[in-house]
C-alpha cells in the first residue's frame, strides 16, 4: 500500500481575542441585569437567579485563559451575546471558506505546493454555515484546485477523520495529495449566556496537507496508522438543523446551540480515549517510551493530563503533551492540529508522535506519525 505523510499544516488565527476577565465581566453584567429585571419572580421562587461566573473557576476547571474570536464586540455586548457575522451575498467568499483558504495557503506555501499539486479538498469541521454547495467545493474553487471536494462533520474529531479519509484516497491511488481544511467558527454555536459553558470555545482555522510519502518533502510526518471510533452519546449535543432552526433572536433556544454534561463527558471520554491510544500503540508495536509527543484534542487541560498519564504510566510534561488551550480555548477539531502545527518542528527524524481527537458523538481518532529524514 502507498505510504502517506503529513507534509505541512497551516493555521489562521483571528486578530481579536477575549481574555477570561473580559468574558466574565460581560457575563456577570448580563446576569446582574437579568436578576434585577426578574427580582420579583426570583423572590417568589418562580425564576432561578443567575449566579456569577468566575475567572478562577474557568482557568482551574479548563486551563483556558483566553480565546480568539471573529467578532468580539457582538459576543461581549450583553444585548446580543453572539458574534455579529453578517451573511454575505452569494458572489462573495463565505466566511468559513475565507478563513479555511487562509490556513490552506499557509500549508501549501510552507512546502512550495501549487493548486495543481492537490487532487482533493475536504472541509472537515463541526458546523457548516450552509447546507450546500459544500464549503469544501468553494475552498477548492478559491484555491483553483482541480479534482473533487466535499464536507464532512464528525464534531471535534472532524480533522482526524479527515486525515483518515485523505489517507485512504491517497493509499488507494485516487489522489496524490489531499487538503484537509478545518474552519471552526465555534463562537457561533456557543451559548454565551450559559455560565457552565460560556468560556469553552474559540474560533480558528487549520489545514493539513496529506500527500503520498514519496512526494512529501524532507521532515514530513509519515502516517504510521489511523484509527477511528464512535459511540453514541447525548452528553454533547446541538439540535440545530434544517428541520429544527433556532428560535428568533433573544427568545433563546439553548438546545439549538452547544449543550453538554461536562462532568459525564469528562468521566466517559478519558478512559475511552486512553484505552484506544493504548490499543493502537500495541497494534503498532510501540511501547509508551517510544512516544515522543502527544498532540491531544484541546478541550480541557485536566482531561489531557489524565489521558497522558494513563498512556505513559506517569505524568507528562509540557514538552510531551503541549497545550494551546490557554490561548485558543477549545477550537473543536482544530485543537490538536494547532498543537501539532506549533509544536512539531523541534522533533528529530525517527521521532514518533500522536495526533488525537475526541468529542461529540462520542467520536475519537488516533493518528500516529513518524518524522522522516
Ligand atoms: N464560574 C464559576 N463557577 C462555575 C462556572 C463558572 N463559569 N461554571 C460552573 N461552575 C460551578 C458549578 O456551578 C459547580 O458548582 P457546585 O459544585 O456548587 O454545583 C462547580 O462549578 C462545578 O461544576 P462542574 O460543571 O461540575 O465543573 P467541572 O469541574 O466538571 O468543569 C468543565 C466543567 C466543562 C470544564 C468540565 O466538565 C469539562 O471540561 N468537561 C469535558 C468537556 C469536553 O471535553 N467537552 C467536549 C466539548 S467538544
XYZ file of C-alpha atoms and ligand atoms in Angstrom:
421
model
C 0.000 0.000 0.000
C 1.192 3.537 -0.808
C 2.801 5.220 2.208
C 1.210 8.541 3.191
C 2.566 11.564 5.053
C 1.505 14.872 6.535
C 3.658 17.315 4.557
C 2.575 20.583 6.124
C -0.034 22.333 8.221
C -1.434 25.857 8.185
C -3.075 28.000 10.840
C -5.348 31.021 10.649
C -5.771 32.850 13.975
C -8.348 35.673 14.200
C -6.961 39.083 15.167
C -9.424 39.581 18.055
C -9.309 37.783 21.379
C -11.245 37.782 24.646
C -9.431 37.221 27.948
C -11.267 35.482 30.799
C -11.572 38.760 32.725
C -13.448 40.476 29.858
C -15.644 37.440 29.271
C -16.594 37.116 32.928
C -17.268 40.859 33.250
C -19.694 40.674 30.321
C -21.461 37.536 31.620
C -21.743 38.950 35.122
C -23.213 42.222 33.819
C -25.778 40.185 31.884
C -26.555 38.048 34.971
C -26.894 41.103 37.241
C -29.290 42.758 34.793
C -31.295 39.543 34.416
C -31.581 39.203 38.198
C -32.652 42.848 38.586
C -35.250 42.525 35.845
C -36.646 39.322 37.362
C -36.218 40.305 41.008
C -39.862 39.740 41.891
C -40.147 36.352 40.201
C -36.834 35.309 41.753
C -38.046 36.378 45.213
C -41.221 34.302 44.679
C -39.185 31.289 43.612
C -40.612 31.311 40.069
C -37.341 32.091 38.297
C -33.868 30.911 39.262
C -31.386 33.706 39.861
C -28.249 33.606 37.706
C -25.013 33.018 39.622
C -21.908 34.970 38.606
C -19.159 33.315 36.589
C -15.558 33.385 37.807
C -12.148 33.696 36.187
C -10.571 31.442 38.813
C -13.091 28.673 38.120
C -12.601 28.847 34.375
C -8.835 28.601 34.493
C -8.796 25.865 37.141
C -11.576 23.748 35.564
C -10.369 24.023 31.977
C -6.906 25.576 31.626
C -8.399 28.281 29.379
C -7.187 31.874 29.822
C -8.280 33.469 26.559
C -9.885 32.678 23.201
C -9.644 34.124 19.683
C -12.916 35.191 18.069
C -14.009 36.641 14.740
C -16.248 39.221 16.406
C -15.501 40.311 19.937
C -17.987 43.185 20.156
C -21.058 41.065 19.388
C -20.022 38.381 21.869
C -19.390 40.784 24.748
C -22.408 43.045 24.101
C -24.886 41.929 26.768
C -27.780 42.896 24.499
C -26.533 40.421 21.919
C -24.090 37.821 23.283
C -23.338 36.207 19.960
C -20.947 37.170 17.165
C -22.119 39.675 14.587
C -21.074 37.936 11.379
C -23.465 39.190 8.688
C -24.449 36.797 5.935
C -22.577 37.671 2.757
C -24.003 37.898 -0.752
C -23.578 34.772 -2.879
C -20.923 36.393 -5.060
C -18.585 36.839 -2.100
C -16.498 34.156 -0.436
C -18.254 32.721 2.604
C -16.565 33.258 5.957
C -15.775 29.589 6.536
C -14.240 29.305 3.077
C -12.259 32.523 3.568
C -10.576 31.514 6.811
C -10.134 27.955 5.524
C -8.341 29.255 2.421
C -6.096 31.340 4.658
C -4.949 28.268 6.593
C -4.720 26.167 3.426
C -2.485 28.700 1.698
C -0.090 28.672 4.630
C 0.154 24.876 4.432
C 0.719 24.915 0.649
C 3.307 27.713 0.777
C 5.212 26.017 3.607
C 6.265 23.258 1.203
C 6.089 25.136 -2.107
C 2.968 23.379 -3.386
C 0.651 24.819 -6.025
C -3.013 24.167 -6.678
C -2.039 21.713 -9.434
C -0.267 19.512 -6.862
C -3.525 18.833 -4.959
C -6.281 16.473 -6.135
C -8.940 16.837 -3.425
C -10.164 19.141 -0.662
C -12.070 18.087 2.439
C -13.709 20.672 4.655
C -13.826 18.812 7.954
C -15.457 20.835 10.730
C -18.087 20.758 13.492
C -20.514 23.145 11.803
C -21.133 24.102 8.191
C -22.505 27.575 7.599
C -24.899 26.430 4.884
C -26.344 23.195 3.563
C -24.894 23.416 0.042
C -22.939 23.881 -2.137
C -20.252 22.289 0.032
C -17.849 24.710 1.708
C -15.073 22.372 0.539
C -16.044 22.954 -3.104
C -15.917 26.710 -2.537
C -12.455 26.377 -0.977
C -11.391 24.172 -3.903
C -12.620 26.870 -6.307
C -10.961 29.750 -4.431
C -7.655 27.869 -4.461
C -8.024 26.832 -8.118
C -7.725 23.118 -7.400
C -8.943 20.523 -9.893
C -10.407 17.191 -8.760
C -13.099 16.855 -6.116
C -14.116 18.210 -2.713
C -16.686 17.517 -0.026
C -17.650 18.480 3.514
C -17.546 16.171 6.480
C -18.615 16.686 10.074
C -17.608 14.480 12.976
C -17.651 17.313 15.548
C -14.368 17.570 17.480
C -12.983 14.575 15.573
C -13.577 16.047 12.122
C -9.874 16.696 11.473
C -8.616 13.221 12.369
C -11.474 11.594 10.460
C -10.495 13.893 7.575
C -6.876 12.745 7.775
C -8.063 9.118 7.660
C -10.254 9.829 4.623
C -7.387 11.646 2.891
C -5.000 8.800 3.722
C -7.371 6.246 2.228
C -7.842 8.211 -1.010
C -4.082 8.517 -1.395
C -3.349 4.902 -0.431
C -5.937 3.764 -2.985
C -4.201 5.782 -5.692
C -7.156 8.121 -6.174
C -5.263 11.273 -5.187
C -1.627 12.359 -4.880
C -2.373 14.979 -2.266
C -5.459 15.969 -0.265
C -6.000 19.199 1.653
C -7.974 18.744 4.862
C -9.289 22.135 5.995
C -10.857 22.814 9.423
C -12.526 26.223 9.729
C -14.017 26.163 13.229
C -16.188 29.217 13.998
C -17.141 27.884 17.413
C -18.306 31.309 18.675
C -21.389 30.802 16.501
C -22.573 27.617 18.221
C -21.660 28.586 21.775
C -24.346 29.792 24.182
C -22.572 32.836 25.651
C -25.432 33.210 28.145
C -24.727 29.812 29.716
C -22.414 30.070 32.737
C -21.445 26.373 32.573
C -20.072 26.600 29.053
C -19.639 30.261 28.037
C -15.868 30.041 28.418
C -15.255 26.885 26.419
C -14.793 27.782 22.743
C -12.818 29.980 20.359
C -12.505 30.492 16.582
C -9.673 29.359 14.292
C -8.936 27.535 11.039
C -6.326 24.859 10.399
C -5.291 22.988 7.264
C -3.401 19.728 6.787
C -1.671 18.759 3.553
C -1.676 14.971 3.253
C 0.469 13.562 0.434
C 1.954 10.367 -0.969
C 5.047 9.821 1.178
C 7.267 9.546 -1.936
C 6.268 13.114 -2.937
C 6.463 14.575 0.566
C 9.377 16.872 1.479
C 12.146 16.027 3.946
C 10.918 16.365 7.504
C 7.342 15.348 6.622
C 5.452 13.158 9.082
C 4.820 9.632 7.759
C 1.471 8.276 8.914
C 2.026 5.011 10.780
C -1.651 4.320 11.360
C -5.026 5.958 11.882
C -7.875 4.559 13.940
C -11.367 5.972 14.352
C -14.012 5.254 16.958
C -17.562 6.417 17.604
C -20.006 5.630 20.389
C -23.399 7.347 20.560
C -23.918 9.765 23.429
C -26.290 12.670 24.110
C -23.842 14.240 26.541
C -22.612 16.732 23.937
C -25.450 17.773 21.682
C -26.656 20.587 19.414
C -30.150 20.205 17.949
C -29.775 22.926 15.311
C -30.592 21.640 11.839
C -32.635 22.327 8.749
C -35.718 20.835 10.383
C -35.011 22.407 13.784
C -33.976 26.014 13.473
C -33.207 28.375 16.307
C -35.981 30.474 17.822
C -35.921 34.189 16.964
C -33.055 36.137 18.449
C -33.328 36.897 22.120
C -36.028 34.332 22.832
C -33.395 31.719 23.411
C -33.235 28.198 22.091
C -30.417 26.789 24.122
C -30.743 23.303 22.658
C -30.025 24.755 19.179
C -26.575 25.671 20.456
C -23.821 23.618 22.122
C -25.057 21.811 25.238
C -23.071 19.371 27.320
C -22.999 17.358 30.505
C -19.378 18.289 31.116
C -18.781 16.010 34.082
C -20.145 12.950 32.265
C -18.115 13.762 29.179
C -15.014 14.012 31.283
C -15.638 10.696 33.061
C -16.640 8.705 29.995
C -14.247 10.056 27.391
C -10.983 9.908 29.368
C -10.981 6.080 29.760
C -12.350 5.540 26.242
C -9.568 7.574 24.647
C -6.763 6.282 26.877
C -7.737 2.705 26.047
C -7.983 3.489 22.350
C -4.489 5.020 22.317
C -3.045 2.071 24.227
C -4.687 -0.484 21.909
C -3.464 1.343 18.836
C 0.078 1.620 20.211
C 0.002 -2.104 20.959
C -1.077 -2.872 17.391
C 1.805 -0.727 16.086
C 4.266 -2.459 18.453
C 5.024 0.810 20.248
C 5.901 0.940 23.937
C 4.896 4.162 25.788
C 8.574 5.153 25.813
C 8.518 5.242 22.000
C 6.059 8.136 22.016
C 7.956 11.415 21.847
C 4.970 13.771 21.843
C 1.177 13.736 22.074
C -0.828 16.461 20.358
C -4.097 15.846 22.151
C -7.505 17.341 21.472
C -7.679 20.683 23.255
C -10.899 20.677 25.290
C -9.741 20.567 28.868
C -6.276 20.606 30.441
C -7.279 18.192 33.204
C -8.634 15.674 30.699
C -5.375 15.811 28.766
C -3.336 15.423 31.922
C -5.243 12.259 32.840
C -5.133 10.748 29.346
C -1.392 11.377 29.014
C -0.783 9.904 32.457
C -2.708 6.736 31.606
C -0.837 6.302 28.333
C 2.674 6.982 29.679
C 2.185 5.453 33.128
C 3.424 8.735 34.637
C 2.715 12.450 34.371
C 3.574 14.028 31.014
C 5.402 17.343 30.898
C 4.503 20.252 28.613
C 7.103 19.115 26.089
C 5.492 15.685 25.798
C 1.895 16.915 25.780
C 1.819 20.565 24.721
C -1.258 22.694 25.272
C -2.713 25.598 23.304
C -5.843 25.749 25.452
C -4.601 28.726 27.435
C -4.546 30.993 24.362
C -7.027 29.331 21.970
C -9.559 27.584 24.278
C -11.417 24.667 22.689
C -11.442 25.068 18.908
C -13.155 21.753 18.281
C -11.486 19.636 15.584
C -8.725 22.194 15.007
C -7.291 21.953 18.550
C -4.917 19.015 18.169
C -3.872 20.357 14.752
C -2.949 23.763 16.252
C -0.879 21.929 18.877
C 0.812 19.859 16.152
C 1.357 22.922 13.957
C 3.011 24.913 16.730
C 4.972 22.123 18.351
C 6.448 19.694 15.829
C 9.400 21.427 14.207
C 11.836 20.786 17.061
C 11.480 16.995 16.810
C 14.077 14.832 15.029
C 13.889 12.263 12.257
C 12.599 8.992 13.689
C 10.647 10.668 16.500
C 7.122 9.355 16.849
C 4.044 11.242 17.937
C 0.287 11.013 18.235
C -2.379 13.418 17.000
C -5.553 12.548 18.901
C -9.083 13.936 18.846
C -12.164 13.268 20.945
C -15.550 14.884 21.393
C -19.198 14.859 20.442
C -20.658 11.678 19.044
C -18.778 10.455 21.012
C -16.066 10.357 18.396
C -12.315 9.845 18.681
C -9.399 9.467 16.299
C -5.752 8.472 16.737
C -3.139 9.373 14.108
C 0.352 8.012 14.837
C 3.117 9.724 12.873
C 6.897 9.468 12.497
C 9.164 12.278 11.389
C 11.080 11.496 8.207
C 14.699 12.461 7.483
N -17.912 30.102 37.046
C -17.914 29.711 38.340
N -18.379 28.526 38.763
C -18.884 27.702 37.836
C -18.926 28.042 36.463
C -18.424 29.304 36.087
N -18.420 29.724 34.816
N -19.478 27.024 35.786
C -19.766 26.074 36.674
N -19.419 26.472 37.916
C -19.601 25.774 39.187
C -20.820 24.870 39.162
O -21.977 25.594 39.488
C -20.467 23.845 40.194
O -20.760 24.346 41.465
P -21.417 23.410 42.603
O -20.415 22.305 42.820
O -21.588 24.342 43.729
O -22.695 22.918 41.981
C -18.956 23.723 40.102
O -18.519 24.907 39.435
C -18.514 22.517 39.329
O -19.211 22.471 38.065
P -18.978 21.352 37.011
O -19.808 21.627 35.783
O -19.132 20.012 37.644
O -17.448 21.662 36.656
P -16.321 20.737 36.153
O -15.260 20.715 37.153
O -16.832 19.438 35.607
O -15.767 21.580 34.899
C -15.956 21.560 32.526
C -16.612 21.921 33.828
C -16.960 21.816 31.416
C -14.742 22.459 32.321
C -15.506 20.088 32.520
O -16.544 19.253 32.958
C -15.056 19.596 31.171
O -14.133 20.113 30.581
N -15.666 18.529 30.668
C -15.336 17.960 29.381
C -15.634 18.966 28.349
C -15.385 18.492 26.973
O -14.376 17.949 26.621
N -16.340 18.741 26.125
C -16.189 18.460 24.790
C -16.541 19.676 24.081
S -16.368 19.390 22.410
